[in-house]
């Protein structure tokens, strides 16, 4: 089994502060890590749940993929991040199984991780992120 943990569940939102405030008042959740990822045009707030995270994500510019997603589909579940020991090996296994890569090779993600995205087409409609810590 190549997946070692659910790393994060990513939720696309318009208003990050409002989403953080909601998770705080509804669940007592606190922000564990916050980061702007310029390359992806997103700002993330990570709320820790056991060894996993809820990742609230907002676009930082109108041409970011998250902005396009919000425009097309509205707020909600965006992708699942699966933790793996070896991102390159997991990506190769996905491709061998008929999956479709968005990232042809692993690249830097947030929190100093190495990541690769797998297209929902070929993965039964779910955008998958492989996350190596
Ligand atoms: Co992610």
PDB file of C-alpha atoms and ligand atoms in Angstrom:
ATOM      1  CA  UNK A   1       0.000   0.000   0.000  1.00  0.00           C
ATOM      2  CA  UNK A   2       1.591   3.249  -1.150  1.00  0.00           C
ATOM      3  CA  UNK A   3      -0.710   5.617   0.774  1.00  0.00           C
ATOM      4  CA  UNK A   4       0.319   6.066   4.410  1.00  0.00           C
ATOM      5  CA  UNK A   5      -2.226   8.635   5.614  1.00  0.00           C
ATOM      6  CA  UNK A   6      -4.845  11.120   4.484  1.00  0.00           C
ATOM      7  CA  UNK A   7      -2.603  14.196   4.503  1.00  0.00           C
ATOM      8  CA  UNK A   8      -5.330  16.755   3.909  1.00  0.00           C
ATOM      9  CA  UNK A   9      -8.787  17.394   2.596  1.00  0.00           C
ATOM     10  CA  UNK A  10      -8.757  20.638   0.622  1.00  0.00           C
ATOM     11  CA  UNK A  11     -11.802  22.891   0.579  1.00  0.00           C
ATOM     12  CA  UNK A  12     -12.019  25.837  -1.810  1.00  0.00           C
ATOM     13  CA  UNK A  13     -13.505  28.980  -0.274  1.00  0.00           C
ATOM     14  CA  UNK A  14     -14.007  32.600  -1.296  1.00  0.00           C
ATOM     15  CA  UNK A  15     -13.354  34.106   2.138  1.00  0.00           C
ATOM     16  CA  UNK A  16     -10.574  32.407   4.094  1.00  0.00           C
ATOM     17  CA  UNK A  17     -11.117  34.458   7.272  1.00  0.00           C
ATOM     18  CA  UNK A  18     -14.816  33.602   7.323  1.00  0.00           C
ATOM     19  CA  UNK A  19     -14.069  29.900   6.783  1.00  0.00           C
ATOM     20  CA  UNK A  20     -11.455  29.870   9.575  1.00  0.00           C
ATOM     21  CA  UNK A  21     -13.882  31.640  11.911  1.00  0.00           C
ATOM     22  CA  UNK A  22     -16.580  29.110  11.085  1.00  0.00           C
ATOM     23  CA  UNK A  23     -14.339  26.097  11.765  1.00  0.00           C
ATOM     24  CA  UNK A  24     -13.216  27.762  15.005  1.00  0.00           C
ATOM     25  CA  UNK A  25     -16.719  28.367  16.299  1.00  0.00           C
ATOM     26  CA  UNK A  26     -18.237  25.130  15.006  1.00  0.00           C
ATOM     27  CA  UNK A  27     -15.392  22.743  15.894  1.00  0.00           C
ATOM     28  CA  UNK A  28     -12.931  24.647  18.072  1.00  0.00           C
ATOM     29  CA  UNK A  29     -10.360  24.281  15.277  1.00  0.00           C
ATOM     30  CA  UNK A  30      -7.199  26.405  15.329  1.00  0.00           C
ATOM     31  CA  UNK A  31      -4.949  27.300  12.419  1.00  0.00           C
ATOM     32  CA  UNK A  32      -1.831  25.138  12.565  1.00  0.00           C
ATOM     33  CA  UNK A  33      -0.084  26.517   9.497  1.00  0.00           C
ATOM     34  CA  UNK A  34      -0.767  29.253   7.024  1.00  0.00           C
ATOM     35  CA  UNK A  35       0.983  29.850   3.738  1.00  0.00           C
ATOM     36  CA  UNK A  36       0.685  31.679   0.440  1.00  0.00           C
ATOM     37  CA  UNK A  37       1.851  29.437  -2.399  1.00  0.00           C
ATOM     38  CA  UNK A  38       2.597  31.918  -5.198  1.00  0.00           C
ATOM     39  CA  UNK A  39       3.208  29.241  -7.788  1.00  0.00           C
ATOM     40  CA  UNK A  40      -0.305  27.842  -7.353  1.00  0.00           C
ATOM     41  CA  UNK A  41      -1.995  31.207  -6.707  1.00  0.00           C
ATOM     42  CA  UNK A  42      -3.450  30.097  -3.386  1.00  0.00           C
ATOM     43  CA  UNK A  43      -3.434  30.943   0.289  1.00  0.00           C
ATOM     44  CA  UNK A  44      -3.889  27.948   2.563  1.00  0.00           C
ATOM     45  CA  UNK A  45      -4.854  27.599   6.202  1.00  0.00           C
ATOM     46  CA  UNK A  46      -4.259  24.159   7.690  1.00  0.00           C
ATOM     47  CA  UNK A  47      -6.393  22.986  10.609  1.00  0.00           C
ATOM     48  CA  UNK A  48      -4.999  19.896  12.287  1.00  0.00           C
ATOM     49  CA  UNK A  49      -7.241  16.843  12.788  1.00  0.00           C
ATOM     50  CA  UNK A  50      -5.221  14.056  14.456  1.00  0.00           C
ATOM     51  CA  UNK A  51      -2.366  13.454  11.965  1.00  0.00           C
ATOM     52  CA  UNK A  52      -4.234  14.996   9.034  1.00  0.00           C
ATOM     53  CA  UNK A  53      -5.342  18.475   8.033  1.00  0.00           C
ATOM     54  CA  UNK A  54      -8.349  20.298   6.750  1.00  0.00           C
ATOM     55  CA  UNK A  55      -6.889  22.687   4.201  1.00  0.00           C
ATOM     56  CA  UNK A  56      -8.995  25.783   3.609  1.00  0.00           C
ATOM     57  CA  UNK A  57      -7.845  27.337   0.344  1.00  0.00           C
ATOM     58  CA  UNK A  58      -8.590  30.630  -1.362  1.00  0.00           C
ATOM     59  CA  UNK A  59      -7.281  32.039  -4.641  1.00  0.00           C
ATOM     60  CA  UNK A  60      -4.748  34.887  -4.519  1.00  0.00           C
ATOM     61  CA  UNK A  61      -5.224  35.869  -8.158  1.00  0.00           C
ATOM     62  CA  UNK A  62      -8.032  35.589 -10.697  1.00  0.00           C
ATOM     63  CA  UNK A  63      -6.163  33.192 -13.008  1.00  0.00           C
ATOM     64  CA  UNK A  64      -5.307  30.598 -10.362  1.00  0.00           C
ATOM     65  CA  UNK A  65      -6.810  27.117 -10.778  1.00  0.00           C
ATOM     66  CA  UNK A  66      -8.725  27.532  -7.501  1.00  0.00           C
ATOM     67  CA  UNK A  67     -10.281  30.784  -8.789  1.00  0.00           C
ATOM     68  CA  UNK A  68     -11.430  28.986 -11.940  1.00  0.00           C
ATOM     69  CA  UNK A  69     -12.776  26.128  -9.858  1.00  0.00           C
ATOM     70  CA  UNK A  70     -14.769  28.503  -7.615  1.00  0.00           C
ATOM     71  CA  UNK A  71     -16.154  30.305 -10.641  1.00  0.00           C
ATOM     72  CA  UNK A  72     -17.263  27.072 -12.284  1.00  0.00           C
ATOM     73  CA  UNK A  73     -18.342  24.929  -9.345  1.00  0.00           C
ATOM     74  CA  UNK A  74     -18.586  27.158  -6.286  1.00  0.00           C
ATOM     75  CA  UNK A  75     -17.176  26.500  -2.843  1.00  0.00           C
ATOM     76  CA  UNK A  76     -16.585  22.990  -1.599  1.00  0.00           C
ATOM     77  CA  UNK A  77     -14.340  19.944  -1.689  1.00  0.00           C
ATOM     78  CA  UNK A  78     -11.463  20.532  -4.078  1.00  0.00           C
ATOM     79  CA  UNK A  79      -9.008  17.662  -3.656  1.00  0.00           C
ATOM     80  CA  UNK A  80      -7.713  14.941  -1.364  1.00  0.00           C
ATOM     81  CA  UNK A  81      -4.052  14.869  -0.395  1.00  0.00           C
ATOM     82  CA  UNK A  82      -2.712  11.373   0.225  1.00  0.00           C
ATOM     83  CA  UNK A  83       0.563  11.068   2.141  1.00  0.00           C
ATOM     84  CA  UNK A  84       3.160   8.825   0.507  1.00  0.00           C
ATOM     85  CA  UNK A  85       6.721   7.859   1.338  1.00  0.00           C
ATOM     86  CA  UNK A  86       7.968   8.400  -2.203  1.00  0.00           C
ATOM     87  CA  UNK A  87       6.075  10.841  -4.430  1.00  0.00           C
ATOM     88  CA  UNK A  88       7.881   9.854  -7.643  1.00  0.00           C
ATOM     89  CA  UNK A  89       7.242   6.140  -7.058  1.00  0.00           C
ATOM     90  CA  UNK A  90       3.575   6.768  -6.241  1.00  0.00           C
ATOM     91  CA  UNK A  91       3.154   8.927  -9.366  1.00  0.00           C
ATOM     92  CA  UNK A  92       4.739   6.220 -11.528  1.00  0.00           C
ATOM     93  CA  UNK A  93       2.360   3.662 -10.039  1.00  0.00           C
ATOM     94  CA  UNK A  94      -0.634   5.902 -10.761  1.00  0.00           C
ATOM     95  CA  UNK A  95       0.440   6.309 -14.392  1.00  0.00           C
ATOM     96  CA  UNK A  96       1.042   2.560 -14.750  1.00  0.00           C
ATOM     97  CA  UNK A  97      -2.504   1.989 -13.464  1.00  0.00           C
ATOM     98  CA  UNK A  98      -3.940   4.266 -16.161  1.00  0.00           C
ATOM     99  CA  UNK A  99      -4.142   7.482 -14.139  1.00  0.00           C
ATOM    100  CA  UNK A 100      -3.462  10.861 -15.721  1.00  0.00           C
ATOM    101  CA  UNK A 101      -0.796  13.192 -14.329  1.00  0.00           C
ATOM    102  CA  UNK A 102      -1.254  16.942 -13.952  1.00  0.00           C
ATOM    103  CA  UNK A 103       2.335  17.215 -12.714  1.00  0.00           C
ATOM    104  CA  UNK A 104       4.642  15.134 -14.889  1.00  0.00           C
ATOM    105  CA  UNK A 105       7.179  15.052 -12.053  1.00  0.00           C
ATOM    106  CA  UNK A 106       7.093  15.755  -8.307  1.00  0.00           C
ATOM    107  CA  UNK A 107       7.476  19.430  -7.374  1.00  0.00           C
ATOM    108  CA  UNK A 108       7.577  21.591  -4.228  1.00  0.00           C
ATOM    109  CA  UNK A 109       4.301  21.954  -2.306  1.00  0.00           C
ATOM    110  CA  UNK A 110       3.442  23.885   0.856  1.00  0.00           C
ATOM    111  CA  UNK A 111       5.059  23.128   4.248  1.00  0.00           C
ATOM    112  CA  UNK A 112       8.248  22.068   2.459  1.00  0.00           C
ATOM    113  CA  UNK A 113       6.558  18.978   1.033  1.00  0.00           C
ATOM    114  CA  UNK A 114       7.068  17.362  -2.366  1.00  0.00           C
ATOM    115  CA  UNK A 115       3.835  16.894  -4.286  1.00  0.00           C
ATOM    116  CA  UNK A 116       2.292  15.767  -7.564  1.00  0.00           C
ATOM    117  CA  UNK A 117      -1.305  16.228  -8.694  1.00  0.00           C
ATOM    118  CA  UNK A 118      -3.257  13.516 -10.490  1.00  0.00           C
ATOM    119  CA  UNK A 119      -6.139  14.490 -12.790  1.00  0.00           C
ATOM    120  CA  UNK A 120      -9.716  13.671 -11.724  1.00  0.00           C
ATOM    121  CA  UNK A 121     -10.262  12.157 -15.176  1.00  0.00           C
ATOM    122  CA  UNK A 122      -8.835   8.702 -14.704  1.00  0.00           C
ATOM    123  CA  UNK A 123      -9.281   8.823 -10.913  1.00  0.00           C
ATOM    124  CA  UNK A 124     -13.055   8.513 -10.751  1.00  0.00           C
ATOM    125  CA  UNK A 125     -13.694  12.220 -10.488  1.00  0.00           C
ATOM    126  CA  UNK A 126     -11.376  13.094  -7.596  1.00  0.00           C
ATOM    127  CA  UNK A 127      -8.434  15.456  -7.909  1.00  0.00           C
ATOM    128  CA  UNK A 128      -5.645  13.667  -6.016  1.00  0.00           C
ATOM    129  CA  UNK A 129      -2.500  15.204  -4.576  1.00  0.00           C
ATOM    130  CA  UNK A 130       0.357  12.893  -3.625  1.00  0.00           C
ATOM    131  CA  UNK A 131       2.196  14.429  -0.652  1.00  0.00           C
ATOM    132  CA  UNK A 132       5.658  13.418   0.487  1.00  0.00           C
ATOM    133  CA  UNK A 133       6.770  15.068   3.733  1.00  0.00           C
TER     134      UNK A 133
HETATM  135 CO1  LIG B   1      -3.398  20.130  -1.380  1.00  0.00          CO
END
